[in-house]
PDB file of C-alpha atoms in Angstrom:
ATOM      1  CA  MET A   1       0.000   0.000   0.000  1.00  0.00           C
ATOM      2  CA  TYR A   2       1.458   3.361  -1.078  1.00  0.00           C
ATOM      3  CA  PRO A   3       1.214   6.236   1.469  1.00  0.00           C
ATOM      4  CA  LEU A   4      -0.008   9.632   0.228  1.00  0.00           C
ATOM      5  CA  TYR A   5      -0.253  12.695   2.470  1.00  0.00           C
ATOM      6  CA  SER A   6      -3.348  14.868   2.360  1.00  0.00           C
ATOM      7  CA  ASP A   7      -1.922  17.958   4.058  1.00  0.00           C
ATOM      8  CA  LYS A   8       1.310  18.438   2.100  1.00  0.00           C
ATOM      9  CA  PRO A   9       2.514  17.973  -1.480  1.00  0.00           C
ATOM     10  CA  ASN A  10       3.747  14.489  -2.417  1.00  0.00           C
ATOM     11  CA  LEU A  11       6.489  13.496  -4.837  1.00  0.00           C
ATOM     12  CA  PHE A  12       6.151  10.172  -6.636  1.00  0.00           C
ATOM     13  CA  GLU A  13       9.581   8.876  -7.676  1.00  0.00           C
ATOM     14  CA  CYS A  14      10.500   5.828  -9.708  1.00  0.00           C
ATOM     15  CA  SER A  15      13.099   4.554 -12.143  1.00  0.00           C
ATOM     16  CA  ILE A  16      12.015   3.618 -15.676  1.00  0.00           C
ATOM     17  CA  GLN A  17      13.922   1.471 -18.157  1.00  0.00           C
ATOM     18  CA  LEU A  18      12.713   1.325 -21.741  1.00  0.00           C
ATOM     19  CA  GLU A  19      13.879  -1.148 -24.363  1.00  0.00           C
ATOM     20  CA  GLY A  20      13.472  -0.454 -28.048  1.00  0.00           C
ATOM     21  CA  CYS A  21      12.566   3.237 -27.663  1.00  0.00           C
ATOM     22  CA  SER A  22      14.136   6.454 -26.423  1.00  0.00           C
ATOM     23  CA  LEU A  23      13.589   7.963 -22.969  1.00  0.00           C
ATOM     24  CA  ASN A  24      13.665  11.451 -24.525  1.00  0.00           C
ATOM     25  CA  ASP A  25      10.321  10.881 -26.256  1.00  0.00           C
ATOM     26  CA  ALA A  26       8.653   9.154 -23.280  1.00  0.00           C
ATOM     27  CA  SER A  27       6.220  10.717 -20.836  1.00  0.00           C
ATOM     28  CA  ALA A  28       4.815   9.501 -17.535  1.00  0.00           C
ATOM     29  CA  ARG A  29       1.698  10.236 -15.538  1.00  0.00           C
ATOM     30  CA  LEU A  30       0.260   9.077 -12.243  1.00  0.00           C
ATOM     31  CA  ILE A  31      -3.461   8.360 -11.962  1.00  0.00           C
ATOM     32  CA  ILE A  32      -5.091   8.396  -8.526  1.00  0.00           C
ATOM     33  CA  GLU A  33      -8.544   6.796  -8.489  1.00  0.00           C
ATOM     34  CA  SER A  34     -10.925   7.175  -5.543  1.00  0.00           C
ATOM     35  CA  GLU A  35     -14.647   6.752  -4.940  1.00  0.00           C
ATOM     36  CA  GLN A  36     -15.135  10.497  -5.454  1.00  0.00           C
ATOM     37  CA  ASN A  37     -13.076  11.084  -8.616  1.00  0.00           C
ATOM     38  CA  SER A  38      -9.893  10.338 -10.534  1.00  0.00           C
ATOM     39  CA  LEU A  39      -6.895  12.638 -10.773  1.00  0.00           C
ATOM     40  CA  VAL A  40      -4.056  12.698 -13.308  1.00  0.00           C
ATOM     41  CA  PHE A  41      -0.622  14.138 -12.488  1.00  0.00           C
ATOM     42  CA  ASN A  42       1.954  14.537 -15.256  1.00  0.00           C
ATOM     43  CA  GLY A  43       5.628  13.915 -14.598  1.00  0.00           C
ATOM     44  CA  GLU A  44       8.980  14.008 -16.318  1.00  0.00           C
ATOM     45  CA  ILE A  45      11.511  11.327 -17.194  1.00  0.00           C
ATOM     46  CA  ASP A  46      15.137  12.405 -17.476  1.00  0.00           C
ATOM     47  CA  ASN A  47      17.756  10.769 -19.730  1.00  0.00           C
ATOM     48  CA  THR A  48      18.851   8.379 -16.928  1.00  0.00           C
ATOM     49  CA  GLY A  49      15.300   7.034 -16.478  1.00  0.00           C
ATOM     50  CA  ALA A  50      14.549   8.838 -13.211  1.00  0.00           C
ATOM     51  CA  CYS A  51      10.867   9.699 -13.148  1.00  0.00           C
ATOM     52  CA  LEU A  52       9.496  12.480 -10.889  1.00  0.00           C
ATOM     53  CA  ILE A  53       5.783  13.221 -10.600  1.00  0.00           C
ATOM     54  CA  PRO A  54       4.737  16.039  -8.237  1.00  0.00           C
ATOM     55  CA  VAL A  55       1.339  15.470  -6.560  1.00  0.00           C
ATOM     56  CA  LYS A  56      -0.465  18.433  -4.983  1.00  0.00           C
ATOM     57  CA  LYS A  57      -2.213  18.417  -1.606  1.00  0.00           C
ATOM     58  CA  LEU A  58      -5.112  15.941  -1.707  1.00  0.00           C
ATOM     59  CA  LYS A  59      -7.130  17.054   1.325  1.00  0.00           C
ATOM     60  CA  GLY A  60     -10.844  17.023   0.493  1.00  0.00           C
ATOM     61  CA  ILE A  61     -10.223  15.921  -3.092  1.00  0.00           C
ATOM     62  CA  VAL A  62      -9.906  12.133  -2.849  1.00  0.00           C
ATOM     63  CA  SER A  63     -11.170   9.566  -0.368  1.00  0.00           C
ATOM     64  CA  GLU A  64      -8.949   7.935   2.263  1.00  0.00           C
ATOM     65  CA  GLY A  65      -8.192   4.908   0.112  1.00  0.00           C
ATOM     66  CA  GLY A  66      -8.263   3.823  -3.501  1.00  0.00           C
ATOM     67  CA  ASN A  67      -6.055   2.740  -6.390  1.00  0.00           C
ATOM     68  CA  MET A  68      -3.226   4.469  -8.187  1.00  0.00           C
ATOM     69  CA  LYS A  69      -1.271   3.538 -11.270  1.00  0.00           C
ATOM     70  CA  LEU A  70       1.663   4.725 -13.315  1.00  0.00           C
ATOM     71  CA  GLU A  71       1.227   5.145 -17.048  1.00  0.00           C
ATOM     72  CA  VAL A  72       4.135   5.501 -19.472  1.00  0.00           C
ATOM     73  CA  ILE A  73       3.708   6.549 -23.086  1.00  0.00           C
ATOM     74  CA  ALA A  74       6.688   5.968 -25.381  1.00  0.00           C
ATOM     75  CA  ASP A  75       6.763   5.925 -29.187  1.00  0.00           C
ATOM     76  CA  ASP A  76       2.937   5.978 -29.349  1.00  0.00           C
ATOM     77  CA  MET A  77       2.784   2.905 -27.099  1.00  0.00           C
ATOM     78  CA  TYR A  78       0.901   2.829 -23.803  1.00  0.00           C
ATOM     79  CA  PHE A  79       2.302   0.944 -20.793  1.00  0.00           C
ATOM     80  CA  SER A  80       0.930   0.577 -17.270  1.00  0.00           C
ATOM     81  CA  PRO A  81       3.980  -0.914 -15.503  1.00  0.00           C
ATOM     82  CA  TRP A  82       2.949  -0.262 -11.868  1.00  0.00           C
ATOM     83  CA  GLU A  83      -0.289  -0.292  -9.897  1.00  0.00           C
ATOM     84  CA  SER A  84      -1.018  -0.175  -6.172  1.00  0.00           C
ATOM     85  CA  GLU A  85      -3.588   0.759  -3.578  1.00  0.00           C
ATOM     86  CA  TYR A  86      -2.988   3.989  -1.703  1.00  0.00           C
ATOM     87  CA  GLU A  87      -3.684   5.137   1.823  1.00  0.00           C
ATOM     88  CA  LEU A  88      -4.311   8.820   2.544  1.00  0.00           C
ATOM     89  CA  LEU A  89      -2.439   9.937   5.673  1.00  0.00           C
ATOM     90  CA  GLN A  90      -1.768  13.189   7.490  1.00  0.00           C
ATOM     91  CA  SER A  91       1.792  14.294   8.117  1.00  0.00           C
ATOM     92  CA  LYS A  92       0.824  16.231  11.238  1.00  0.00           C
ATOM     93  CA  GLN A  93      -0.952  14.616  14.152  1.00  0.00           C
ATOM     94  CA  VAL A  94      -1.892  15.660  17.654  1.00  0.00           C
ATOM     95  CA  THR A  95      -2.210  13.280  20.598  1.00  0.00           C
ATOM     96  CA  VAL A  96      -3.926  14.489  23.768  1.00  0.00           C
ATOM     97  CA  GLU A  97      -3.998  12.802  27.143  1.00  0.00           C
ATOM     98  CA  VAL A  98      -6.484  14.317  29.571  1.00  0.00           C
ATOM     99  CA  LYS A  99      -5.886  13.778  33.248  1.00  0.00           C
ATOM    100  CA  THR A 100      -8.740  14.160  35.704  1.00  0.00           C
ATOM    101  CA  PRO A 101      -7.912  15.820  39.012  1.00  0.00           C
ATOM    102  CA  SER A 102      -7.871  13.438  41.961  1.00  0.00           C
ATOM    103  CA  SER A 103      -8.606  16.123  44.561  1.00  0.00           C
ATOM    104  CA  LYS A 104      -9.856  19.687  44.663  1.00  0.00           C
ATOM    105  CA  PRO A 105      -7.411  22.108  43.093  1.00  0.00           C
ATOM    106  CA  LYS A 106      -5.498  24.237  45.547  1.00  0.00           C
ATOM    107  CA  LEU A 107      -6.020  27.972  45.388  1.00  0.00           C
ATOM    108  CA  PHE A 108      -3.107  30.142  46.352  1.00  0.00           C
ATOM    109  CA  GLU A 109      -3.639  33.530  47.910  1.00  0.00           C
ATOM    110  CA  SER A 110      -0.847  36.015  47.660  1.00  0.00           C
ATOM    111  CA  LYS A 111       0.158  38.071  50.683  1.00  0.00           C
ATOM    112  CA  LYS A 112       1.735  40.700  48.492  1.00  0.00           C
ATOM    113  CA  PRO A 113       0.057  44.098  48.148  1.00  0.00           C
ATOM    114  CA  LYS A 114      -2.654  44.352  45.526  1.00  0.00           C
ATOM    115  CA  VAL A 115      -2.212  46.760  42.666  1.00  0.00           C
ATOM    116  CA  ASN A 116      -5.096  48.323  40.773  1.00  0.00           C
ATOM    117  CA  VAL A 117      -4.322  49.727  37.367  1.00  0.00           C
ATOM    118  CA  SER A 118      -6.693  52.131  35.669  1.00  0.00           C
ATOM    119  CA  PHE A 119      -6.387  53.400  32.174  1.00  0.00           C
ATOM    120  CA  LYS A 120      -7.302  56.985  31.364  1.00  0.00           C
ATOM    121  CA  LYS A 121      -8.651  57.801  27.966  1.00  0.00           C
ATOM    122  CA  PRO A 122      -6.530  60.355  26.132  1.00  0.00           C
ATOM    123  CA  VAL A 123      -8.022  63.843  25.883  1.00  0.00           C
ATOM    124  CA  PRO A 124      -8.605  64.668  22.227  1.00  0.00           C
ATOM    125  CA  GLN A 125      -6.691  67.699  20.983  1.00  0.00           C
ATOM    126  CA  PRO A 126      -8.698  70.389  19.162  1.00  0.00           C
ATOM    127  CA  ARG A 127      -8.198  70.173  15.448  1.00  0.00           C
ATOM    128  CA  LYS A 128      -6.587  72.999  13.577  1.00  0.00           C
ATOM    129  CA  GLN A 129      -8.724  74.535  10.902  1.00  0.00           C
ATOM    130  CA  LYS A 130      -7.392  74.029   7.444  1.00  0.00           C
ATOM    131  CA  ARG A 131      -6.961  76.992   5.200  1.00  0.00           C
ATOM    132  CA  VAL A 132      -9.207  76.831   2.198  1.00  0.00           C
ATOM    133  CA  VAL A 133      -7.819  78.094  -1.056  1.00  0.00           C
ATOM    134  CA  LYS A 134     -10.308  78.965  -3.748  1.00  0.00           C
ATOM    135  CA  GLU A 135      -9.161  78.914  -7.287  1.00  0.00           C
ATOM    136  CA  THR A 136     -10.446  81.699  -9.519  1.00  0.00           C
ATOM    137  CA  ARG A 137      -9.754  82.220 -13.128  1.00  0.00           C
ATOM    138  CA  LYS A 138      -8.843  85.757 -14.055  1.00  0.00           C
ATOM    139  CA  GLU A 139      -7.128  87.098 -17.096  1.00  0.00           C
ATOM    140  CA  PHE A 140      -4.206  89.370 -16.288  1.00  0.00           C
ATOM    141  CA  SER A 141      -2.854  92.144 -18.462  1.00  0.00           C
ATOM    142  CA  LYS A 142       0.786  92.173 -19.393  1.00  0.00           C
ATOM    143  CA  ARG A 143       1.469  94.962 -16.889  1.00  0.00           C
ATOM    144  CA  GLU A 144      -0.271  93.050 -14.039  1.00  0.00           C
ATOM    145  CA  LEU A 145       1.731  89.892 -14.800  1.00  0.00           C
ATOM    146  CA  GLN A 146       4.977  91.885 -14.853  1.00  0.00           C
ATOM    147  CA  SER A 147       4.095  93.465 -11.492  1.00  0.00           C
ATOM    148  CA  LEU A 148       3.197  90.085  -9.967  1.00  0.00           C
ATOM    149  CA  LEU A 149       6.500  88.566 -11.173  1.00  0.00           C
ATOM    150  CA  ASN A 150       8.475  91.448  -9.737  1.00  0.00           C
ATOM    151  CA  ARG A 151       6.777  91.024  -6.336  1.00  0.00           C
ATOM    152  CA  LEU A 152       7.497  87.298  -6.314  1.00  0.00           C
ATOM    153  CA  ARG A 153      11.141  87.778  -7.202  1.00  0.00           C
ATOM    154  CA  GLY A 154      11.433  90.226  -4.336  1.00  0.00           C
TER     155      GLY A 154
END
């Protein structure tokens, strides 16, 4: 039974040897079949025959068990060289052990002085009034423009 994790990506790895055809023209895919649906994941085969097929997170997509198979297509020929059942697992698990108290819990009373802390709300500062600038369109004569420029230049 092949383990697949539902809460993290999986990587299916295998080694493929082909006789009578080239690895360069071959392709591989992994098919995961469950009661809910079937998924196809495409992979790559390098020139040494190493096959890598990335499988995304499967949580909520497939059921907890089913079948999976490897398909190889080379020179227009279809091969299904490997098939197995899978088991959907979680990579993260939590175990909890609850202990019931055997006697009443002890309450501790401190003999240190008590401190009361109070928080005061900040007093809002009065807002400054913003100056409003109104834009007016006025045509100036040449003399008025010259006078305005002279005043600005100082």
